[in-house]
PDB file of C-alpha atoms in Angstrom:
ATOM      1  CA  UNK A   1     108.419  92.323 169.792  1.00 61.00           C
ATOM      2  CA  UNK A   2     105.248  93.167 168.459  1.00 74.00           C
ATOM      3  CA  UNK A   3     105.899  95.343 165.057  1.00 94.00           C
ATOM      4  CA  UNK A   4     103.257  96.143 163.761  1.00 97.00           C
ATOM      5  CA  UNK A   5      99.513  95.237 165.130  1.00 96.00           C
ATOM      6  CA  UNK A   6      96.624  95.847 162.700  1.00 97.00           C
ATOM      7  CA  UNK A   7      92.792  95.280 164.661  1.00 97.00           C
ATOM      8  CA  UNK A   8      90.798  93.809 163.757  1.00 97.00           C
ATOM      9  CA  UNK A   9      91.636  91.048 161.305  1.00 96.00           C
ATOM     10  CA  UNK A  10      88.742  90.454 159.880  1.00 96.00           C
ATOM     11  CA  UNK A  11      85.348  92.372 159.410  1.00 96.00           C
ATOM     12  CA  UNK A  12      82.124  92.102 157.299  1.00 97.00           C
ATOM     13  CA  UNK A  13      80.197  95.134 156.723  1.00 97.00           C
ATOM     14  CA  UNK A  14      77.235  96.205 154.944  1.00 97.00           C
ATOM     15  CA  UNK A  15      77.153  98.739 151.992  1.00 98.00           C
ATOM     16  CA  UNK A  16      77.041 102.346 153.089  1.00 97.00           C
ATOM     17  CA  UNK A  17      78.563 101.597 156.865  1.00 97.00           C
ATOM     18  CA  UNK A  18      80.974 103.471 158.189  1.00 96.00           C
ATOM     19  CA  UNK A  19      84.332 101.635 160.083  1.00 96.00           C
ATOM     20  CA  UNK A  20      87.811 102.409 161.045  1.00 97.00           C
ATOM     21  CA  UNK A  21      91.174 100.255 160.897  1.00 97.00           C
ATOM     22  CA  UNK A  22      93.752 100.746 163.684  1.00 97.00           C
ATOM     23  CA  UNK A  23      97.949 100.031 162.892  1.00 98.00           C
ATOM     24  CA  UNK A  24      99.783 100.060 166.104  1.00 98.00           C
ATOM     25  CA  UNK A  25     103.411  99.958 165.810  1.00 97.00           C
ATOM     26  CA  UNK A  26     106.041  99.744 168.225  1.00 96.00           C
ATOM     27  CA  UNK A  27     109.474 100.316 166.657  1.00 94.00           C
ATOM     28  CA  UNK A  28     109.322 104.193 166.862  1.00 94.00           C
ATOM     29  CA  UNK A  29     108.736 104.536 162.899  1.00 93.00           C
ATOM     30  CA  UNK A  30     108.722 107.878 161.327  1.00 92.00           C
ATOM     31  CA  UNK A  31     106.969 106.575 158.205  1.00 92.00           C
ATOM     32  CA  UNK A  32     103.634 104.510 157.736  1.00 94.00           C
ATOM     33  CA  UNK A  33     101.346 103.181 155.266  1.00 94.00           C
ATOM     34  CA  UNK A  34      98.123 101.465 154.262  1.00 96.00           C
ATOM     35  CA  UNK A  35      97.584  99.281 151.303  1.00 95.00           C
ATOM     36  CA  UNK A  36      95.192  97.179 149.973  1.00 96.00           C
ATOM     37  CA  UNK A  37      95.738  93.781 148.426  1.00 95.00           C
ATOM     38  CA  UNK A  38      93.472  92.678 145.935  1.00 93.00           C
ATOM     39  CA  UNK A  39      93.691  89.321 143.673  1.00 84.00           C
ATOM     40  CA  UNK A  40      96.111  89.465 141.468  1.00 76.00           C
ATOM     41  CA  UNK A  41      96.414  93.320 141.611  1.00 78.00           C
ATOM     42  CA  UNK A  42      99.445  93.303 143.874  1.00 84.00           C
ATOM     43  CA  UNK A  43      99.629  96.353 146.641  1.00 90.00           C
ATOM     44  CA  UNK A  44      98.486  99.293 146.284  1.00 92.00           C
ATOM     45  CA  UNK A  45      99.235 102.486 148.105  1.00 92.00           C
ATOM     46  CA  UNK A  46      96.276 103.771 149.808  1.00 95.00           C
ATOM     47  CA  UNK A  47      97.669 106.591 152.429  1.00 95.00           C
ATOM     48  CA  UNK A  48     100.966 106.958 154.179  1.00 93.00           C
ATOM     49  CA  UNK A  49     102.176 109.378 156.565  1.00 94.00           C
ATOM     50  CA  UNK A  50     105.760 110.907 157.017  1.00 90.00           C
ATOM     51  CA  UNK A  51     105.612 111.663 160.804  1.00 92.00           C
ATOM     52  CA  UNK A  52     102.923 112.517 163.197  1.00 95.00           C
ATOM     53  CA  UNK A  53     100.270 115.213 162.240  1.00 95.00           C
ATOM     54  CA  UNK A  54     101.051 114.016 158.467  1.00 94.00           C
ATOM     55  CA  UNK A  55      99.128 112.304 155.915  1.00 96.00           C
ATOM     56  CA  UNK A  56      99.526 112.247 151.894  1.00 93.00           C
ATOM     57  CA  UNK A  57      97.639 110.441 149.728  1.00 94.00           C
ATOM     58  CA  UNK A  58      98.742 107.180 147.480  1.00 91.00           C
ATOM     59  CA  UNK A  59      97.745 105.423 144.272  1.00 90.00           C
ATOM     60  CA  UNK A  60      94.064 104.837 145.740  1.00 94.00           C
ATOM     61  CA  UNK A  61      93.019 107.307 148.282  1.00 96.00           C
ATOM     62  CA  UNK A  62      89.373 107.365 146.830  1.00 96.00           C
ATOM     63  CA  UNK A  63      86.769 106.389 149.629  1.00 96.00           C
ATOM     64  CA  UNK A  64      89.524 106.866 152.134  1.00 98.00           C
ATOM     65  CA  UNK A  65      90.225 109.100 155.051  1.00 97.00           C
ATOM     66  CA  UNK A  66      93.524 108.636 157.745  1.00 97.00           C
ATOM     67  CA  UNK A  67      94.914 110.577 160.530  1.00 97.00           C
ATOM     68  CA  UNK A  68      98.254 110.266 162.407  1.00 97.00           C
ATOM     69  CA  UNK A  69      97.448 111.666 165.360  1.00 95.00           C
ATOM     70  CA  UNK A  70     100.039 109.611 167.781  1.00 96.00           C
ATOM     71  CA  UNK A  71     103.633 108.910 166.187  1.00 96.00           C
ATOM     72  CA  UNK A  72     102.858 104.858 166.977  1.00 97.00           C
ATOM     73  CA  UNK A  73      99.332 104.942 165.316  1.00 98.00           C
ATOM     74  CA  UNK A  74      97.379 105.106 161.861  1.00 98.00           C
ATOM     75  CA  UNK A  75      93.941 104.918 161.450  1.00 98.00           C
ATOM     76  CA  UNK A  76      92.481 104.124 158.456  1.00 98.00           C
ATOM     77  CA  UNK A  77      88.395 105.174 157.956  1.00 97.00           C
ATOM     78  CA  UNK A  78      86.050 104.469 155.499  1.00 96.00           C
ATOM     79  CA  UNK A  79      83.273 106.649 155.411  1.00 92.00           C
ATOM     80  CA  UNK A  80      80.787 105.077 153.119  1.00 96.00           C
ATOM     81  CA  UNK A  81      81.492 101.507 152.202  1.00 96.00           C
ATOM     82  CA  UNK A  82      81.669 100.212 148.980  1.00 97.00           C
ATOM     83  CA  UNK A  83      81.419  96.125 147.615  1.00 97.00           C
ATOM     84  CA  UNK A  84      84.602  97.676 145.862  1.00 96.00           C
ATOM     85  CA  UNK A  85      85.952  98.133 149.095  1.00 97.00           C
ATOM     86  CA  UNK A  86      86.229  94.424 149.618  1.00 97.00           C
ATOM     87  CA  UNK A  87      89.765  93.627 150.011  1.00 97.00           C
ATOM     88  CA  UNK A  88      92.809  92.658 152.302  1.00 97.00           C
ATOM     89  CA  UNK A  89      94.015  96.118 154.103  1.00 98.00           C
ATOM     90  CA  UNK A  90      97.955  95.751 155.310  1.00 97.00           C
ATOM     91  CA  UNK A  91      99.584  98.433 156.991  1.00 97.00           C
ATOM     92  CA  UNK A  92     103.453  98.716 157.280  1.00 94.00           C
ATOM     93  CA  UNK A  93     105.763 101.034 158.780  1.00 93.00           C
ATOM     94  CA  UNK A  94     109.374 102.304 158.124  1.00 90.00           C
ATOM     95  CA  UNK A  95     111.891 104.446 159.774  1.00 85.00           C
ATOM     96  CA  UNK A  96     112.657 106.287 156.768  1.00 76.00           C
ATOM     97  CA  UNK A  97     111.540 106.653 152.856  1.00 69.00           C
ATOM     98  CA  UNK A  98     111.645 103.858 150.449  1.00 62.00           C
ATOM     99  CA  UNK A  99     115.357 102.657 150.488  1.00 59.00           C
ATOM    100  CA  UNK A 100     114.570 101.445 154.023  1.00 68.00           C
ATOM    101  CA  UNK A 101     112.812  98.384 154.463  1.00 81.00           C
ATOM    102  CA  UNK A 102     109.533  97.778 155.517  1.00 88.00           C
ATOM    103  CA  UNK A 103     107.934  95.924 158.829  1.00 92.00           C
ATOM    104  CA  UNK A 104     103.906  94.914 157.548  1.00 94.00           C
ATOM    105  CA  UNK A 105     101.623  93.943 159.481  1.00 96.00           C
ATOM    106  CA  UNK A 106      99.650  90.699 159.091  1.00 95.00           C
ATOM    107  CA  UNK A 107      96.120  92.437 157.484  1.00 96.00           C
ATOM    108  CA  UNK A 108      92.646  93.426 158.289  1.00 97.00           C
ATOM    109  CA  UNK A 109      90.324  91.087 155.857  1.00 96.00           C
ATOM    110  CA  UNK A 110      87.471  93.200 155.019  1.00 97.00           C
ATOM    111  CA  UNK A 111      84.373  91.994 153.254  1.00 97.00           C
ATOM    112  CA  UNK A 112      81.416  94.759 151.815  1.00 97.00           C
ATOM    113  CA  UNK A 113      78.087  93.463 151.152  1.00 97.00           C
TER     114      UNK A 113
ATOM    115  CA  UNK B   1     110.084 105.422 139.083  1.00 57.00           C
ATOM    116  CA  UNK B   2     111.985 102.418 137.127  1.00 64.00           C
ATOM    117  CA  UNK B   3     109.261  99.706 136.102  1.00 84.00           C
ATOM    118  CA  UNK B   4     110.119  95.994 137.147  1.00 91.00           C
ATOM    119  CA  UNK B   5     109.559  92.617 135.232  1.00 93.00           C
ATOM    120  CA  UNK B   6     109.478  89.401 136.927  1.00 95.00           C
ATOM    121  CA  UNK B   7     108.150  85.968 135.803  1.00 96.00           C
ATOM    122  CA  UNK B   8     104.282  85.137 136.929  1.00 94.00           C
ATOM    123  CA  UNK B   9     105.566  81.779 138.545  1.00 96.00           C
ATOM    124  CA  UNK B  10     107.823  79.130 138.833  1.00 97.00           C
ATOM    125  CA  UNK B  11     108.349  75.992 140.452  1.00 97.00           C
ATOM    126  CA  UNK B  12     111.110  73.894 142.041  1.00 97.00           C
ATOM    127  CA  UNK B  13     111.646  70.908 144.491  1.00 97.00           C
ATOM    128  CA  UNK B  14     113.005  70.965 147.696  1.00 97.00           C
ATOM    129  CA  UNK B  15     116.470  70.937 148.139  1.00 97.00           C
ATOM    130  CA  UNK B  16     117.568  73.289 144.844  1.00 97.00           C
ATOM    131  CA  UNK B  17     118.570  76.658 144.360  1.00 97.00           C
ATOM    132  CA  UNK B  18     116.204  79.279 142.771  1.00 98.00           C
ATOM    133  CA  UNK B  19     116.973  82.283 140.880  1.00 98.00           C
ATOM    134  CA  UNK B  20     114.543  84.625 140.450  1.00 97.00           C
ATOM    135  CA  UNK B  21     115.350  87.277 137.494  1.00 97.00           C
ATOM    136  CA  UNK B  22     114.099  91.225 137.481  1.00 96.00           C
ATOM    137  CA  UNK B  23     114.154  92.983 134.813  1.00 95.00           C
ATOM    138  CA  UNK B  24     114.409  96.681 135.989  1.00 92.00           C
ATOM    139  CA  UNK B  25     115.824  98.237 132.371  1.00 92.00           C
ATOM    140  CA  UNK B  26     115.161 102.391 133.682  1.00 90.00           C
ATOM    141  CA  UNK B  27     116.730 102.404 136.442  1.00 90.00           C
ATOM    142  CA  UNK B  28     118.185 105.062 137.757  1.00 88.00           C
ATOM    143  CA  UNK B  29     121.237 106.100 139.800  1.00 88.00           C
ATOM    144  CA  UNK B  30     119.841 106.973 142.898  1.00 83.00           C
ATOM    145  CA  UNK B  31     117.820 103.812 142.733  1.00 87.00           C
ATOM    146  CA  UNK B  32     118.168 100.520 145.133  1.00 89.00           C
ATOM    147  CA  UNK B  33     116.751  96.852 144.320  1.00 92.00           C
ATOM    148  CA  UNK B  34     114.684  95.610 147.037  1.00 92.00           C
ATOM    149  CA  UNK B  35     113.018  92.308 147.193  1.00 94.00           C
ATOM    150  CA  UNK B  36     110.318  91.616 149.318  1.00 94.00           C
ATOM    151  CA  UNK B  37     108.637  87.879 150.122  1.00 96.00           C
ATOM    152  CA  UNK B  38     104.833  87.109 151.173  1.00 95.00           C
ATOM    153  CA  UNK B  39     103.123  84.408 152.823  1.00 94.00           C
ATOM    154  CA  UNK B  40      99.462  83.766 152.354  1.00 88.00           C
ATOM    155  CA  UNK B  41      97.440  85.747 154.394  1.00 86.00           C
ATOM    156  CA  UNK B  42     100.796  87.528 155.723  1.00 92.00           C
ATOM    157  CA  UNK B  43     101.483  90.723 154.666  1.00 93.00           C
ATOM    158  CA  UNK B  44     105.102  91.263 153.040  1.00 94.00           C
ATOM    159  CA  UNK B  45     108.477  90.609 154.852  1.00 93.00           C
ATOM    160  CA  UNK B  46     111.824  92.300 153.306  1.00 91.00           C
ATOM    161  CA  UNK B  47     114.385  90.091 152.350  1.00 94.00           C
ATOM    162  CA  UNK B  48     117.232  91.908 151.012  1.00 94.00           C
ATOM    163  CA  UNK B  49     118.300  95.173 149.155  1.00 91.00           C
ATOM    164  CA  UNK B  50     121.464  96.063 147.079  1.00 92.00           C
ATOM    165  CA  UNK B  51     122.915  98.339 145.148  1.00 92.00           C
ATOM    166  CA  UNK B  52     125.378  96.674 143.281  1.00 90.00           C
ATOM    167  CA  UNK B  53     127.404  93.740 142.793  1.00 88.00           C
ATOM    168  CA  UNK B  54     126.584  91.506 145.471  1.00 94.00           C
ATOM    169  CA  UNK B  55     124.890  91.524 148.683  1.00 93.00           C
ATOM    170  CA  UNK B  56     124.288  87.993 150.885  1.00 93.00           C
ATOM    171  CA  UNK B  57     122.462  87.624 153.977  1.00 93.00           C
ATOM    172  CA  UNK B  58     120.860  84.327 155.827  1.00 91.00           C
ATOM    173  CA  UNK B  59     117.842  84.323 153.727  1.00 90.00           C
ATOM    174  CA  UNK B  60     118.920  85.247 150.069  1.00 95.00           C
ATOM    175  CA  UNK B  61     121.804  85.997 148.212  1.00 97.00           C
ATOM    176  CA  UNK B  62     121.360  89.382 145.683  1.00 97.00           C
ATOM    177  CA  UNK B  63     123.333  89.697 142.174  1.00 97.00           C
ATOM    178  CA  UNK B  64     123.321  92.656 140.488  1.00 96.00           C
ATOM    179  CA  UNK B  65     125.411  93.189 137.381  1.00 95.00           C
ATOM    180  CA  UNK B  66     127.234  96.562 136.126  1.00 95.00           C
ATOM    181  CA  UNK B  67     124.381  97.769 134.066  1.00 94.00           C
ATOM    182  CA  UNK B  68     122.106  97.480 136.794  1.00 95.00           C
ATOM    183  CA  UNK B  69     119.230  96.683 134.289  1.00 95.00           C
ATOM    184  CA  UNK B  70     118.672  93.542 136.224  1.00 95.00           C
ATOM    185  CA  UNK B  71     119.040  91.386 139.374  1.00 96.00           C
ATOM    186  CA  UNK B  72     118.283  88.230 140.306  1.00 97.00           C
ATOM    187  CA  UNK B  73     116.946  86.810 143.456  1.00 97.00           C
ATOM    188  CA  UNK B  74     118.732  83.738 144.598  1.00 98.00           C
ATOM    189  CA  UNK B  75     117.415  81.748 147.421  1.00 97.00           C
ATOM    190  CA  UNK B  76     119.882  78.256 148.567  1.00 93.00           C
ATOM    191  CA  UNK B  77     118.987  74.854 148.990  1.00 93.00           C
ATOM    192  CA  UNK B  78     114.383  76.004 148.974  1.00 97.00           C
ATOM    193  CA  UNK B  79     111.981  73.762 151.397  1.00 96.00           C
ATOM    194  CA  UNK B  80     108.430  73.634 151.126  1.00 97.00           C
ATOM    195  CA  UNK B  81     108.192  76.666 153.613  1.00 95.00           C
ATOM    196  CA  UNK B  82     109.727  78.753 150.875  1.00 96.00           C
ATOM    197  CA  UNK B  83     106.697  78.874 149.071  1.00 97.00           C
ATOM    198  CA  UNK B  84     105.604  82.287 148.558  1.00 96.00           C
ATOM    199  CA  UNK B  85     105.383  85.213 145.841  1.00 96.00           C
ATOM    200  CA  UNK B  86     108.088  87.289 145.947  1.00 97.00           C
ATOM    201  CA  UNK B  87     108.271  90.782 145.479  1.00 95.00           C
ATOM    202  CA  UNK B  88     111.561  92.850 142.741  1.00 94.00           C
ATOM    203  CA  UNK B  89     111.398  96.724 144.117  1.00 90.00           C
ATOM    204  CA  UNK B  90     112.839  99.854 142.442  1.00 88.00           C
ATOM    205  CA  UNK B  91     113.467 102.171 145.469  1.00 83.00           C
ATOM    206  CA  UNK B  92     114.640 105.641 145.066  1.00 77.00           C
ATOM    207  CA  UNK B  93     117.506 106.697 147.991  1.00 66.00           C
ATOM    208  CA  UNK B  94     117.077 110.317 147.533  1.00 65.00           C
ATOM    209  CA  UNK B  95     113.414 110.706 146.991  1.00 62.00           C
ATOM    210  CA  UNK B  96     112.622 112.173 150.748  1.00 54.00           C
ATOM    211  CA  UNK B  97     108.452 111.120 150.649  1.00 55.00           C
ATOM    212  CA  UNK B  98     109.301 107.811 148.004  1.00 61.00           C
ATOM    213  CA  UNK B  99     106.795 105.113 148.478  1.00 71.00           C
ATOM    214  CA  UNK B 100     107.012 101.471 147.824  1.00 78.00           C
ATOM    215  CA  UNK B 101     105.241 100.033 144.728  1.00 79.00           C
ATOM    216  CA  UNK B 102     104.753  96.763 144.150  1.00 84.00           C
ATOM    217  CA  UNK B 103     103.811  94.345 141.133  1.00 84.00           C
ATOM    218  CA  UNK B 104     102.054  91.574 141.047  1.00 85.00           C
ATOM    219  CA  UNK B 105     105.741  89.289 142.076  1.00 93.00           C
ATOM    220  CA  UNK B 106     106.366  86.267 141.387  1.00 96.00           C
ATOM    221  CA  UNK B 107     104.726  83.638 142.690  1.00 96.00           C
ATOM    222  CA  UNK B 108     107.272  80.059 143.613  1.00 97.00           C
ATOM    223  CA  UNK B 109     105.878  76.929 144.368  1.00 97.00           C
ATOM    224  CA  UNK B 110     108.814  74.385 145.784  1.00 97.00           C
ATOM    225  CA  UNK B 111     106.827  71.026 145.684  1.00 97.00           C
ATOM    226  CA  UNK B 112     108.579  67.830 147.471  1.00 95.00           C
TER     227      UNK B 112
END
């Protein structure tokens, strides 16, 4: 079983480019998300969606653009990036809210210079 | 949503039991304890979740007393592969768009 796929795992870009992150998951999950780890900072909630067509914003949606066009997918853009952009990007999925757990992916590794 | 407190680190050796403690002193009824583990350069696997009382799978074993004001993490017999930072959770049941936020864990270091 797959889970969940991120692409691609890592990427360097320079400041100002423009790129998008792909989560592909394969469990039929309502609900999905995109953080971003950085050192000792923990997760933090970037985007998440609650079903296909869907998107809300999360702690950090600054710099940040998603769409949920297919039930199975979840892009993550950024438009403009950022040195602060630098970070490890995870993306999970769920079948419900919260009280269910979680299936992550294993990260997109994204460097801005 | 209920703030959690967990120790930074800790270490043990193969072979021994670890308990990690949350402290977790707002929270609510609706409210479940999750605990989540990560690997470097993994993203986060879920472990276990309870309610109450006590909940046991093949990874972990989960203790939560009456109050509910904290929990603690308990993980059999560690090997090295245990190594990891793991993750104390607050998750509302009820809360129809809740999100997972996570702390900084705790990160366990089981050394030979």
């Amino acid at each position: 079983n797959a889970g969940v796929t991120q692409t691609p795992k890592f990427r360097v870009l320079k400041t100002g480019q423009s790129m998008t992150l792909l989560c592909a998951q394969d469990m039929n999950h309502e609900y999905m998300y995109w953080y971003r780890q950085d050192p000792g900072m923990g997760l933090r909630l970037i985007h998440y969606s609650v079903g296909e067509g869907t998107t809300a914003k999360g702690e950090v949606p600054d710099g940040y653009n998603v769409s949920r066009l297919k039930k199975q997918n979840f892009l993550l853009g950024l438009e403009s990036a950022a040195p602060s952009q630098t970070s490890v990007y995870f993306c999970a999925s769920s079948q419900g809210p919260g009280s269910y757990g979680y299936t992550f992916g294993s990260g997109t590794r994204l460097t801005v210079v | 949503l209920a703030k959690t407190t967990q120790p930074i680190s800790m270490d043990s050796y193969e072979g021994q039991e670890v308990n990690i403690t949350c402290s977790h002193n707002n929270i609510a009824t609706n409210d479940y304890i999750t605990w989540y583990q990560q690997f470097p350069s993994q993203g986060p696997r879920f472990i276990i979740q309870g309610y109450k009382t006590k909940v046991t799978n093949e990874v972990a074993s989960l203790f939560i007393p009456a109050d509910r004001k904290s929990s603690t993490l308990s993980l059999p017999r560690v090997s090295l592969s245990d190594t990891a930072v793991y993750y104390c959770l607050v998750v509302n049941l009820n809360s129809g768009y809740s999100t997972l936020t996570f702390g900084k864990g705790t990160m366990l270091l089981v050394s030979p």
